[in-house]
CSV table of C-alpha atoms in Angstrom, one decimal:
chain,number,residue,atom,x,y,z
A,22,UNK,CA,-161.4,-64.4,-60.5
A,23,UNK,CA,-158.8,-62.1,-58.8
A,24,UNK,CA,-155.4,-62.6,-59.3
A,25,UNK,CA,-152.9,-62.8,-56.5
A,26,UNK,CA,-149.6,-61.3,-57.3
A,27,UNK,CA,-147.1,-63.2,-56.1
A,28,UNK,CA,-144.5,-61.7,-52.9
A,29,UNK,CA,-140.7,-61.5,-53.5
A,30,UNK,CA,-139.0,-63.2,-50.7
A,31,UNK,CA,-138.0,-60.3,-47.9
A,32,UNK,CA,-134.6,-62.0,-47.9
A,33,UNK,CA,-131.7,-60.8,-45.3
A,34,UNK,CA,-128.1,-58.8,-45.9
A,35,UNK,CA,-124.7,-60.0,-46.4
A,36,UNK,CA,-121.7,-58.0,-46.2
A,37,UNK,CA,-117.9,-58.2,-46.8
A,38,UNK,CA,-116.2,-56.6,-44.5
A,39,UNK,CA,-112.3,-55.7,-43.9
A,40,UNK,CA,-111.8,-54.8,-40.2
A,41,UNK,CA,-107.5,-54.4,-40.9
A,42,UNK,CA,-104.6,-55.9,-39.4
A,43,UNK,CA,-106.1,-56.3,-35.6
A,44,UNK,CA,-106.5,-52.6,-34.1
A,45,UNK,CA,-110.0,-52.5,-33.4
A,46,UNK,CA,-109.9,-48.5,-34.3
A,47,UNK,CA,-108.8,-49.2,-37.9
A,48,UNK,CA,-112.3,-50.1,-38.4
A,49,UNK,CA,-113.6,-47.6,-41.2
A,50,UNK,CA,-116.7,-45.9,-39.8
A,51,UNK,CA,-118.8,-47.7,-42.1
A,52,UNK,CA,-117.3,-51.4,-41.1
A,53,UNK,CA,-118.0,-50.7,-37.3
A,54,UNK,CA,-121.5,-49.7,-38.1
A,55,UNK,CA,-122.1,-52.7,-40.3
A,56,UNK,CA,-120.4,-55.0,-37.7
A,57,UNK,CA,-122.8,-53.5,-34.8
A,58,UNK,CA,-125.9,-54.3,-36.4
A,59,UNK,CA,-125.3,-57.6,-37.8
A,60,UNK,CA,-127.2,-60.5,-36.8
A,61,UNK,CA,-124.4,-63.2,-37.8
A,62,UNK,CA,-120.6,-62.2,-38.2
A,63,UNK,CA,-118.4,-64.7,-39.2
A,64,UNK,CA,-114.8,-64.3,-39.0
A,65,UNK,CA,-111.4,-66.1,-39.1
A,66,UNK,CA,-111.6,-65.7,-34.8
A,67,UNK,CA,-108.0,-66.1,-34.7
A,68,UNK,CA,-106.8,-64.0,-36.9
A,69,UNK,CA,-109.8,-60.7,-36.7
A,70,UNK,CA,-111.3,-61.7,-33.6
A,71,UNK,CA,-109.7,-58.6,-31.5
A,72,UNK,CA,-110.9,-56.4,-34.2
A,73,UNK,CA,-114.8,-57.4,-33.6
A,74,UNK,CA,-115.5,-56.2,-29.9
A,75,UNK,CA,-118.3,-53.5,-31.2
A,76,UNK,CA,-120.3,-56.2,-32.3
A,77,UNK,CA,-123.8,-56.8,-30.7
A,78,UNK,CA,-123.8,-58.9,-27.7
A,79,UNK,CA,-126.5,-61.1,-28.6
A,80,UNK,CA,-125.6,-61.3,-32.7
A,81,UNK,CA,-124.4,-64.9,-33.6
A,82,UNK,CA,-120.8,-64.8,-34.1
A,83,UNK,CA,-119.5,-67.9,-36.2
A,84,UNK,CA,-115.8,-69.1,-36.3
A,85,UNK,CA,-114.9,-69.9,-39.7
A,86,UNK,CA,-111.2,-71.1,-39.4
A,87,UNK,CA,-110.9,-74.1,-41.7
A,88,UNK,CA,-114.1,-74.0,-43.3
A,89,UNK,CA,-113.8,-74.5,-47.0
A,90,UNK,CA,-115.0,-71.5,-49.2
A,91,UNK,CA,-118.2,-73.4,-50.3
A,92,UNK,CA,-119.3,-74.6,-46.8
A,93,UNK,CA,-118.8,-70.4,-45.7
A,94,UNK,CA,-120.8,-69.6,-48.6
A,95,UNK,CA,-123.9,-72.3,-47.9
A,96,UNK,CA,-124.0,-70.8,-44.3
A,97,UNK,CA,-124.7,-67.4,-45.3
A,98,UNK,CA,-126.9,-67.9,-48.2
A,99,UNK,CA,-128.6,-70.0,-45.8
A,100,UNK,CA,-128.4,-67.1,-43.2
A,101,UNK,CA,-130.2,-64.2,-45.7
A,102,UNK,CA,-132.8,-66.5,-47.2
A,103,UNK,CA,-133.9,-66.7,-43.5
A,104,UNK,CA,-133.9,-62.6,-43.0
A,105,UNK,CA,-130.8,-62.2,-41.1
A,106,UNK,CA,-128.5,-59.5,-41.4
A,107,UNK,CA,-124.9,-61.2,-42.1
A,108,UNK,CA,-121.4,-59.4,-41.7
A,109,UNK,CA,-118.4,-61.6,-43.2
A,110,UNK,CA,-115.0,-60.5,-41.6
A,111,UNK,CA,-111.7,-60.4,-43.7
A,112,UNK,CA,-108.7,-58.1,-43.7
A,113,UNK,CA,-109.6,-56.9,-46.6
A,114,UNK,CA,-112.4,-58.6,-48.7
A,115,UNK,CA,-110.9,-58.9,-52.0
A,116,UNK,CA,-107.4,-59.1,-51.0
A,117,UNK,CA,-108.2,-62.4,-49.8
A,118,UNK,CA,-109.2,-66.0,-51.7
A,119,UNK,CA,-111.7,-66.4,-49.9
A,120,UNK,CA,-113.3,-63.0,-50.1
A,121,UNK,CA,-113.2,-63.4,-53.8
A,122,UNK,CA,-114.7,-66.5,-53.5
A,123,UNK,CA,-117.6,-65.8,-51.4
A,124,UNK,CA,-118.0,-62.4,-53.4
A,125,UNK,CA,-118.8,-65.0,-56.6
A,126,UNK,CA,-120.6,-67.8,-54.9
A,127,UNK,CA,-123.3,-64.7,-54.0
A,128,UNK,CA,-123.0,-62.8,-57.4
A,129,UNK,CA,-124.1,-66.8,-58.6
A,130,UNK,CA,-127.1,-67.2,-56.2
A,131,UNK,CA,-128.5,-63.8,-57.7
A,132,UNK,CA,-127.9,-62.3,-53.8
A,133,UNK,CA,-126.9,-58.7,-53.8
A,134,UNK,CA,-124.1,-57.6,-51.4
A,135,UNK,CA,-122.1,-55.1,-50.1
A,136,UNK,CA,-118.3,-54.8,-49.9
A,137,UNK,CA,-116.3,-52.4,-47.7
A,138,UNK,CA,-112.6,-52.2,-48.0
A,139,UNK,CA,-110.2,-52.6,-44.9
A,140,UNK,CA,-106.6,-51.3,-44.0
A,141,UNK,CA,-104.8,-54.1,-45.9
A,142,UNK,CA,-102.0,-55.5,-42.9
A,143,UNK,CA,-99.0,-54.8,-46.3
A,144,UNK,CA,-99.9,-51.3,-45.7
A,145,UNK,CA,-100.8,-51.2,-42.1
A,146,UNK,CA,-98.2,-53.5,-40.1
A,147,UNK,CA,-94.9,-51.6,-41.9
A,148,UNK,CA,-96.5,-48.3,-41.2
A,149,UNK,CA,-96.6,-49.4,-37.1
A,150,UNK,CA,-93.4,-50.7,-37.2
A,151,UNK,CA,-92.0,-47.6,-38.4
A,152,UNK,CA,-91.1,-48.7,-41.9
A,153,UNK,CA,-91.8,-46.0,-45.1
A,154,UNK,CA,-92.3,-49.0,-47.6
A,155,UNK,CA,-94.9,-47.3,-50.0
A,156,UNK,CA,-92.9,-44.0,-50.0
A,157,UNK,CA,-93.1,-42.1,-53.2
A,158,UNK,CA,-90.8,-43.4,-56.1
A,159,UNK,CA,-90.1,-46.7,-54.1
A,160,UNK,CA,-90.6,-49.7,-56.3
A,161,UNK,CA,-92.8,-52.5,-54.3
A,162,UNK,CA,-93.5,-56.1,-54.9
A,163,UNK,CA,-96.5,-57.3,-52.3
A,164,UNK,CA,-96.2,-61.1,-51.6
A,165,UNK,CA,-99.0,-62.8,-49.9
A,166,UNK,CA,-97.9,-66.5,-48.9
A,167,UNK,CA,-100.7,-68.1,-47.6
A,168,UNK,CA,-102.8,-68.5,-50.9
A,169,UNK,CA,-100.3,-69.7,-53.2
A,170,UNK,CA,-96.0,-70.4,-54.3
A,171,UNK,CA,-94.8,-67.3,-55.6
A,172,UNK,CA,-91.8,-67.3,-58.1
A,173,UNK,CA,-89.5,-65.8,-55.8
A,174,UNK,CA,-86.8,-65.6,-58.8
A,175,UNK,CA,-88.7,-63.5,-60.4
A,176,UNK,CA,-89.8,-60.9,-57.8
A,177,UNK,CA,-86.3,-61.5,-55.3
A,178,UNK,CA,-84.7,-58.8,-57.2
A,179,UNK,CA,-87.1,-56.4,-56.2
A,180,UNK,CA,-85.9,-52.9,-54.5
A,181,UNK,CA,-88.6,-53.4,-51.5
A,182,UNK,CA,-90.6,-56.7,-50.8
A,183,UNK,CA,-93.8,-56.3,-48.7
A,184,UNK,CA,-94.5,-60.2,-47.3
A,185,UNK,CA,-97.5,-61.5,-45.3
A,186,UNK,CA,-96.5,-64.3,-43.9
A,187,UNK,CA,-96.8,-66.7,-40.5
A,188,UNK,CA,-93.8,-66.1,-38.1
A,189,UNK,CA,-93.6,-69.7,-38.9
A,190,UNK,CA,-92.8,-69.7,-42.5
A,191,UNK,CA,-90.3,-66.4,-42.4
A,192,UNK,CA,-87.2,-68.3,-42.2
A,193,UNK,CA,-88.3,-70.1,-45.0
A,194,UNK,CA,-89.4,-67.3,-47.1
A,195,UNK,CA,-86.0,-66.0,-46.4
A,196,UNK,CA,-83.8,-68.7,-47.4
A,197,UNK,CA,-85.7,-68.8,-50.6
A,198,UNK,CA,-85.6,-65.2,-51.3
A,199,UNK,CA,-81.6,-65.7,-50.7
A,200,UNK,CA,-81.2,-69.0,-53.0
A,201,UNK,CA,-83.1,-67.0,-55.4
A,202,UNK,CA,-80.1,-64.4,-55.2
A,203,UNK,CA,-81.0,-61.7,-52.8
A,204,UNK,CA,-77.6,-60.8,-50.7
A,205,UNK,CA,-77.7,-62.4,-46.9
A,206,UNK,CA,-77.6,-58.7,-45.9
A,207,UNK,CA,-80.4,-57.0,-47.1
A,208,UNK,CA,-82.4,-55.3,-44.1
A,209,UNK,CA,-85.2,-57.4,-43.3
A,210,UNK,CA,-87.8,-56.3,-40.2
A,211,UNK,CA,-90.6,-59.0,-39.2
A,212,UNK,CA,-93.4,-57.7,-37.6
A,213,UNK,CA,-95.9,-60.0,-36.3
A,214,UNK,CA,-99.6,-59.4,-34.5
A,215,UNK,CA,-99.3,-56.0,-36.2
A,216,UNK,CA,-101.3,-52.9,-34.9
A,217,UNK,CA,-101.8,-54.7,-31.7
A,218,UNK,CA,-100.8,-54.6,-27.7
A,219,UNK,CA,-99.2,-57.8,-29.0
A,220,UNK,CA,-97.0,-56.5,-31.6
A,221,UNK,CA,-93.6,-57.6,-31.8
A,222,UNK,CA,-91.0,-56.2,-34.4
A,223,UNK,CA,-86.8,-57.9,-35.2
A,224,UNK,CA,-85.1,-55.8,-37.4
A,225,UNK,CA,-82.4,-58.1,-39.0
A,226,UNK,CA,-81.2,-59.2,-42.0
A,227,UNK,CA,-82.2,-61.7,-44.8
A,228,UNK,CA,-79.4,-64.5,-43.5
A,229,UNK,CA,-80.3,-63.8,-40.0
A,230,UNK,CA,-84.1,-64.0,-40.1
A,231,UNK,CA,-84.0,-67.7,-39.5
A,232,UNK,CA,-82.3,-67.8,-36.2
A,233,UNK,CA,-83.8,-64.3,-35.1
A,234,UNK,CA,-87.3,-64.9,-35.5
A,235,UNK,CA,-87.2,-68.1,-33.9
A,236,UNK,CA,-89.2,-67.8,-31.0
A,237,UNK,CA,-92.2,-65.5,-32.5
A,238,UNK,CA,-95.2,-66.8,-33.5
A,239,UNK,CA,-98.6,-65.6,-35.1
A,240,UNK,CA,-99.4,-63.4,-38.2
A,241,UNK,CA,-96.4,-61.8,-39.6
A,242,UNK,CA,-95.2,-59.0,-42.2
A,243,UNK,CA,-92.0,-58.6,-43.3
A,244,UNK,CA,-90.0,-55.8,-45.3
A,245,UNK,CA,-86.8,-56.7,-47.3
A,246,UNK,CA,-85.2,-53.4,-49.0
A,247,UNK,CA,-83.3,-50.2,-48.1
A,248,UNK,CA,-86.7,-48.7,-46.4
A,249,UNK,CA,-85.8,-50.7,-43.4
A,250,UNK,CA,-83.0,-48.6,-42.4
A,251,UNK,CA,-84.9,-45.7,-41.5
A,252,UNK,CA,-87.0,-47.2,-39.0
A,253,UNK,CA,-84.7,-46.1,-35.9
A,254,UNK,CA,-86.1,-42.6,-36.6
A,255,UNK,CA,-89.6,-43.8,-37.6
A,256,UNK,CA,-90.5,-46.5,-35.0
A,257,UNK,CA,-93.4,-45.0,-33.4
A,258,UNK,CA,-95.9,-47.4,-32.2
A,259,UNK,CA,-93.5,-49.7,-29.9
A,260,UNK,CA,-91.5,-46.9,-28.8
A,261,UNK,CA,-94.9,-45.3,-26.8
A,262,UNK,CA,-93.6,-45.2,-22.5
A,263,UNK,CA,-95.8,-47.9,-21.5
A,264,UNK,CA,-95.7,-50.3,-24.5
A,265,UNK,CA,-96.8,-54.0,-23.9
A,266,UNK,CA,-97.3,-53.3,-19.7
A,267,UNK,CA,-100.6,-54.5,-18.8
A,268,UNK,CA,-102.0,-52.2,-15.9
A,269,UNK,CA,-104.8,-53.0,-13.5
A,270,UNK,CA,-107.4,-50.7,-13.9
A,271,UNK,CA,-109.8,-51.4,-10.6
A,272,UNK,CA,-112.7,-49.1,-11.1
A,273,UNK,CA,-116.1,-49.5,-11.8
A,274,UNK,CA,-116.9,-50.3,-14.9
A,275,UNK,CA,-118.9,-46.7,-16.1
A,276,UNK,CA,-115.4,-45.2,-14.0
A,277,UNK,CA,-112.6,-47.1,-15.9
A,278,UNK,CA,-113.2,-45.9,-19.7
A,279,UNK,CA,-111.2,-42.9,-19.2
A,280,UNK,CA,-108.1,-44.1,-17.4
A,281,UNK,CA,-108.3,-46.8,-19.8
A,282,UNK,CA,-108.0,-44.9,-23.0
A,283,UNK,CA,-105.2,-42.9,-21.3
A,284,UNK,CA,-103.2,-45.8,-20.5
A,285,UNK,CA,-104.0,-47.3,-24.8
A,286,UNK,CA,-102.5,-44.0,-25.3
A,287,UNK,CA,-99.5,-44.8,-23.9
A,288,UNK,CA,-99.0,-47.9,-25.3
A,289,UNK,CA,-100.5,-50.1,-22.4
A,290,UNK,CA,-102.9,-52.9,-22.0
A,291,UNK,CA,-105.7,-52.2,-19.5
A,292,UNK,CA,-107.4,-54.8,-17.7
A,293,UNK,CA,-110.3,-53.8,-15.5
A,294,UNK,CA,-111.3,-55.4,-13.2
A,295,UNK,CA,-113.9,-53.8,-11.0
A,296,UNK,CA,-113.2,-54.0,-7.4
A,297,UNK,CA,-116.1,-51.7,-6.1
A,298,UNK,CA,-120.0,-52.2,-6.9
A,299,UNK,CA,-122.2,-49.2,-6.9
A,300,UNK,CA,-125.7,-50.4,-6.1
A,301,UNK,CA,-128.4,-49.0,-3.7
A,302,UNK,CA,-128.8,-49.5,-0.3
A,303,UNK,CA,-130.0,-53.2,1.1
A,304,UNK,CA,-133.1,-50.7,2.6
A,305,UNK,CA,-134.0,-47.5,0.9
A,306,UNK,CA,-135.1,-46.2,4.7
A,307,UNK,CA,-131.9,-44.1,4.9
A,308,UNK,CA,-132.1,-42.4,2.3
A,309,UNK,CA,-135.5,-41.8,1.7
A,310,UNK,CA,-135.4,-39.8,5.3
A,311,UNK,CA,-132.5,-38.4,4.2
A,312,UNK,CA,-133.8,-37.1,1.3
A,313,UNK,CA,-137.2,-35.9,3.2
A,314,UNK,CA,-134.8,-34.2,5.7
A,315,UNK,CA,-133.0,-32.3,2.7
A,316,UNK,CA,-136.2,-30.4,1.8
A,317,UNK,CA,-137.7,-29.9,5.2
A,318,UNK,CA,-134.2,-28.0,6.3
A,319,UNK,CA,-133.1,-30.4,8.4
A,320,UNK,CA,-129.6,-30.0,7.3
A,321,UNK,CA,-126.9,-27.0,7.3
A,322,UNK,CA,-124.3,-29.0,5.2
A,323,UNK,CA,-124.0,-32.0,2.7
A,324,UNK,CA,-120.8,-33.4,2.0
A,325,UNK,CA,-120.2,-35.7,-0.7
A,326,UNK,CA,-116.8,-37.6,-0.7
A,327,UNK,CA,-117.2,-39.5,-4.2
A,328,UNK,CA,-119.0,-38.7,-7.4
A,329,UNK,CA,-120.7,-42.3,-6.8
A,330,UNK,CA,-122.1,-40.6,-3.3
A,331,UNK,CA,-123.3,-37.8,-5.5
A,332,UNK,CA,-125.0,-39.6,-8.3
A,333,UNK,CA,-126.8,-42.2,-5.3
A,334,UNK,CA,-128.4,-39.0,-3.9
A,335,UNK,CA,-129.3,-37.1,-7.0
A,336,UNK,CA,-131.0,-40.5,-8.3
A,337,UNK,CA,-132.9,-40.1,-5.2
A,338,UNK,CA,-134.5,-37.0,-5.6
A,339,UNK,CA,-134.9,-37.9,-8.8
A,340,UNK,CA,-137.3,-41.1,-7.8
A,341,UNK,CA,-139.4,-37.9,-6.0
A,342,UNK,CA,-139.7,-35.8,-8.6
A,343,UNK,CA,-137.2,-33.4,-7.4
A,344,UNK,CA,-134.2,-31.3,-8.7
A,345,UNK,CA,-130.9,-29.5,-8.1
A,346,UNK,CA,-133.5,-26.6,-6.1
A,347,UNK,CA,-134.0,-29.4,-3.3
A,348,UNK,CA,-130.4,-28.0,-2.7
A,349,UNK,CA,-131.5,-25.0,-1.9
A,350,UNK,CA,-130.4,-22.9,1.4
A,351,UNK,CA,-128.2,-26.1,1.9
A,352,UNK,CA,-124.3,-25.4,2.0
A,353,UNK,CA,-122.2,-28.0,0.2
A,354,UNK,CA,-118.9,-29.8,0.3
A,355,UNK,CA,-116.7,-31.6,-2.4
A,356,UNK,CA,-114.2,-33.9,-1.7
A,357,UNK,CA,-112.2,-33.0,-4.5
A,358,UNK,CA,-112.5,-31.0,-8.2
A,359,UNK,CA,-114.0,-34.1,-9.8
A,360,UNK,CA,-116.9,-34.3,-7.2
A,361,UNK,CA,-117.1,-30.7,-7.7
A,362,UNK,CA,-117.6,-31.0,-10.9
A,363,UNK,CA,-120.2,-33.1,-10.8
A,364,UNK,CA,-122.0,-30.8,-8.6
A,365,UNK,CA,-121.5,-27.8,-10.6
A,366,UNK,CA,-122.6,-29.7,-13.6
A,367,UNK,CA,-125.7,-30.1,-12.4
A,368,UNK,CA,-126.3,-26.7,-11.6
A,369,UNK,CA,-125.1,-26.4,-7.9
A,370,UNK,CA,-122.1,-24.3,-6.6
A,371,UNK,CA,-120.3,-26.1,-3.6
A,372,UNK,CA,-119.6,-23.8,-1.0
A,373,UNK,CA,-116.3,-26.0,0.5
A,374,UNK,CA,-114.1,-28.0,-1.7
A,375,UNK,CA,-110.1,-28.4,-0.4
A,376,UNK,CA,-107.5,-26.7,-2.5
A,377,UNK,CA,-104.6,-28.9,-1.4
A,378,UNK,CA,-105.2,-32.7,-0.3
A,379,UNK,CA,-108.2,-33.6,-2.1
A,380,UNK,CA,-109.3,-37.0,0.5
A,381,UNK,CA,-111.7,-37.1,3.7
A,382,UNK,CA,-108.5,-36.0,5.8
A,383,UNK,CA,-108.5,-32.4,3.3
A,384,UNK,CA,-112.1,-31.8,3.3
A,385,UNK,CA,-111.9,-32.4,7.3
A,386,UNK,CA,-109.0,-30.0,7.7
A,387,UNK,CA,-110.7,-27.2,6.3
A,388,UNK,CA,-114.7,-27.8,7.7
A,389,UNK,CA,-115.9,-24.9,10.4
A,390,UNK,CA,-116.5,-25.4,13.4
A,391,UNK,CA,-119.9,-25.8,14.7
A,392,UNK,CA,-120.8,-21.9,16.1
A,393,UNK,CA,-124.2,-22.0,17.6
A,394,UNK,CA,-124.2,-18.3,17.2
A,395,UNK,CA,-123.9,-18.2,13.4
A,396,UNK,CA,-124.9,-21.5,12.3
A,397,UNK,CA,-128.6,-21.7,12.5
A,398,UNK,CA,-128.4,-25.9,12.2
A,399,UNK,CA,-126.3,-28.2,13.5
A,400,UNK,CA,-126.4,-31.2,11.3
A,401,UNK,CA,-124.7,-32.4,8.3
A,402,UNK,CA,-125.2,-35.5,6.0
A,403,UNK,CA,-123.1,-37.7,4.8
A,404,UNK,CA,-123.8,-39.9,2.3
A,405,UNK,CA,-120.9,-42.3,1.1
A,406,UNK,CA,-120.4,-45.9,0.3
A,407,UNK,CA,-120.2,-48.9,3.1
A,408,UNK,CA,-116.5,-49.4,2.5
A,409,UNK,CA,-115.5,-45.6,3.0
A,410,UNK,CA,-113.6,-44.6,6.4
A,411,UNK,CA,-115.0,-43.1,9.2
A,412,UNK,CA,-112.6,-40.3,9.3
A,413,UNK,CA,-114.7,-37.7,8.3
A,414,UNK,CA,-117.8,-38.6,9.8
A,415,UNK,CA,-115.9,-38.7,13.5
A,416,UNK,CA,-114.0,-35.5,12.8
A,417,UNK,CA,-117.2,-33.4,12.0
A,418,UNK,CA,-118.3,-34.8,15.7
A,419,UNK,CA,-115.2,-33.7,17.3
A,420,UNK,CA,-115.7,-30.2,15.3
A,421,UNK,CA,-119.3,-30.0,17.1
A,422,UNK,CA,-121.3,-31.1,14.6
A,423,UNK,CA,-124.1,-33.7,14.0
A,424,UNK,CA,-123.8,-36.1,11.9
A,425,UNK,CA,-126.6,-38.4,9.6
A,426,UNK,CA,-124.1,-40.6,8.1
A,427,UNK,CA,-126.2,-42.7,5.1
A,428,UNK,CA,-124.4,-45.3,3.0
């Protein structure tokens, strides 16, 4: 009789995760990686939502807001049992009741897990408002309202208070702080949707907060102490040029990253929305003669007017086989320095790119004229989108020049 020995289960991974106050690039490198991969994240959508758009596109992404501890905890040791890789979201795990919680329940059910540690949003928020709270010798008292009543005789007298709070409940921490004998005038700055496009700060002070905060709402932080008095000179974050402004971005999608990170830079809010499609031909015909007539010498010129119209035609030679020598003997012209860069990055130098206006109209207004003593071939192709002018294509005529125009 052989004995069988018996399998451990292959069971799944859970991990607690603190993605920060909002800012999706607070992530620490190893919450973003964890995040990617998962195969379930569940998160407080509300309130960490903005922070999880690295996540995989077909992971299952689980809205918790509401759900008792114990329900939360069912679902995922439900979740690893069946092999899944689980990723659940916090601020910071055990900064939070429920992180705590969940951390138990596991350590219970005999599941292992991992915990990594987020930017906490009483450390975060009063650094992007501008306010040194934490600064060296400074005596702090960190309130967090939402899990329980705190004795706010006890901790009203301290130098610097660090509360998260709703917007909603700030005018009510406030009046208890002062009841409990803080003076009406101590600086007070409420900061809510910290870290984000979104974020909002009112510096004001303790008998003020009530009317002044009036009209915000959403996740808020607030400072009470002598700190608050510097942040005219430390205000940083709101103070970027373009702060809050949404901007169109209409590129293409692979186009807009760029522009888009230079306008986060600044403080914007980009919102692309892509108003050109770069997709092949409806018939290959075209380009496929095209392409045949670049290595039989049909042409004396190629002008590219786009990057796009560069790419479309070095895919093409591609689909033969062929490489930047099918450029060879062939003169080329660049719209502009990006398109020439392009080109030279794939290992071709253009012969014609304009120094000054960098459009169809430049390019045109420094193109030869066709000399049928020194140019050996008359023809030039154009290869550029269906919605580009016909500027070029009718000036090269007038020049003397033949013209294979290819979209």
């Amino acid at each position: 009789m052989i004995a069988t020995a018996s399998r451990k289960p292959s069971y799944g991974t859970v991990a607690l995760v603190g993605v920060g106050p909002g800012d999706p690039e607070l992530l620490t490198v190893r919450a973003a990686e964890l995040v990617a991969r998962a195969d379930v994240v569940l998160a407080d959508v509300a309130r960490h939502g903005g922070a999880l758009t690295g996540r995989r596109a077909d992971a299952e992404y689980v809205d918790v807001t509401g759900t008792p501890n114990a329900e939360q905890a069912k679902a995922i040791v439900a979740h690893i049992k069946a092999g899944r890789s689980v990723v659940a979201v916090y601020g910071d795990p055990l900064s939070s009741t429920n992180g705590t919680a969940l951390a138990m329940a596991l350590t219970k059910a005999k599941l292992p897990w991992e915990l990594v540690p987020g930017v906490h949003e009483v450390t975060a928020v009063p650094a992007y408002s501008g306010v040194a709270a934490f600064a060296p010798g400074r005596v702090v008292t960190v309130v967090d309202v939402d899990d329980n009543e705190p004795d706010w005789a006890s901790i009203a007298s301290s130098e610097t208070l660090v509360i998260a709070v709703s917007a909603e409940q700030a005018g009510k921490v406030a009046s208890q702080l002062a009841a409990a004998g803080r003076h009406g005038d101590t600086p007070v700055v409420v900061t809510v949707e910290g870290s984000t496009a979104s974020q909002r700060s009112i510096t004001t002070t303790l008998d003020a907060v009530q009317a002044d905060v009036a009209d915000l709402a959403g996740r808020a932080v607030l400072v009470v102490g002598p700190s608050v008095k510097q942040r005219d000179k430390l205000s940083w974050f709101e103070n970027r040029p373009l702060f809050g402004w949404r901007v169109l971005v209409p590129r293409t999608k692979e186009q807009a990253g760029v522009l888009s990170e230079q306008l986060r830079a600044y403080g914007a809010v980009p919102v692309e929305v892509p108003t050109i499609a770069v997709e092949p031909p409806r018939t290959p015909v075209q380009m496929d003669r095209a392409v045949k007539g670049l290595v039989s010498g049909r042409y004396q010129w190629i002008a590219f007017t786009s990057v796009n119209a560069f790419r479309a035609v070095k895919e093409k030679l591609e689909e033969y086989g062929l490489d930047a020598r099918a450029f060879a003997g062939i003169k080329i012209a660049c719209v502009g320095e990006q398109t020439a860069a392009a080109v030279r990055e794939y290992g071709i130098k253009p012969e014609l790119v304009p120094s000054g206006d960098q459009s169809s109209e430049g390019l045109l207004a420094v193109w030869p004229e066709y000399d049928d003593v020194l140019d050996p071939i008359d023809r030039v192709l154009l290869p550029r989108a269906d919605i580009a002018t016909e500027t070029l294509a009718a000036g090269l005529h007038e020049r003397g020049w033949e013209v294979d125009d290819v979209t």
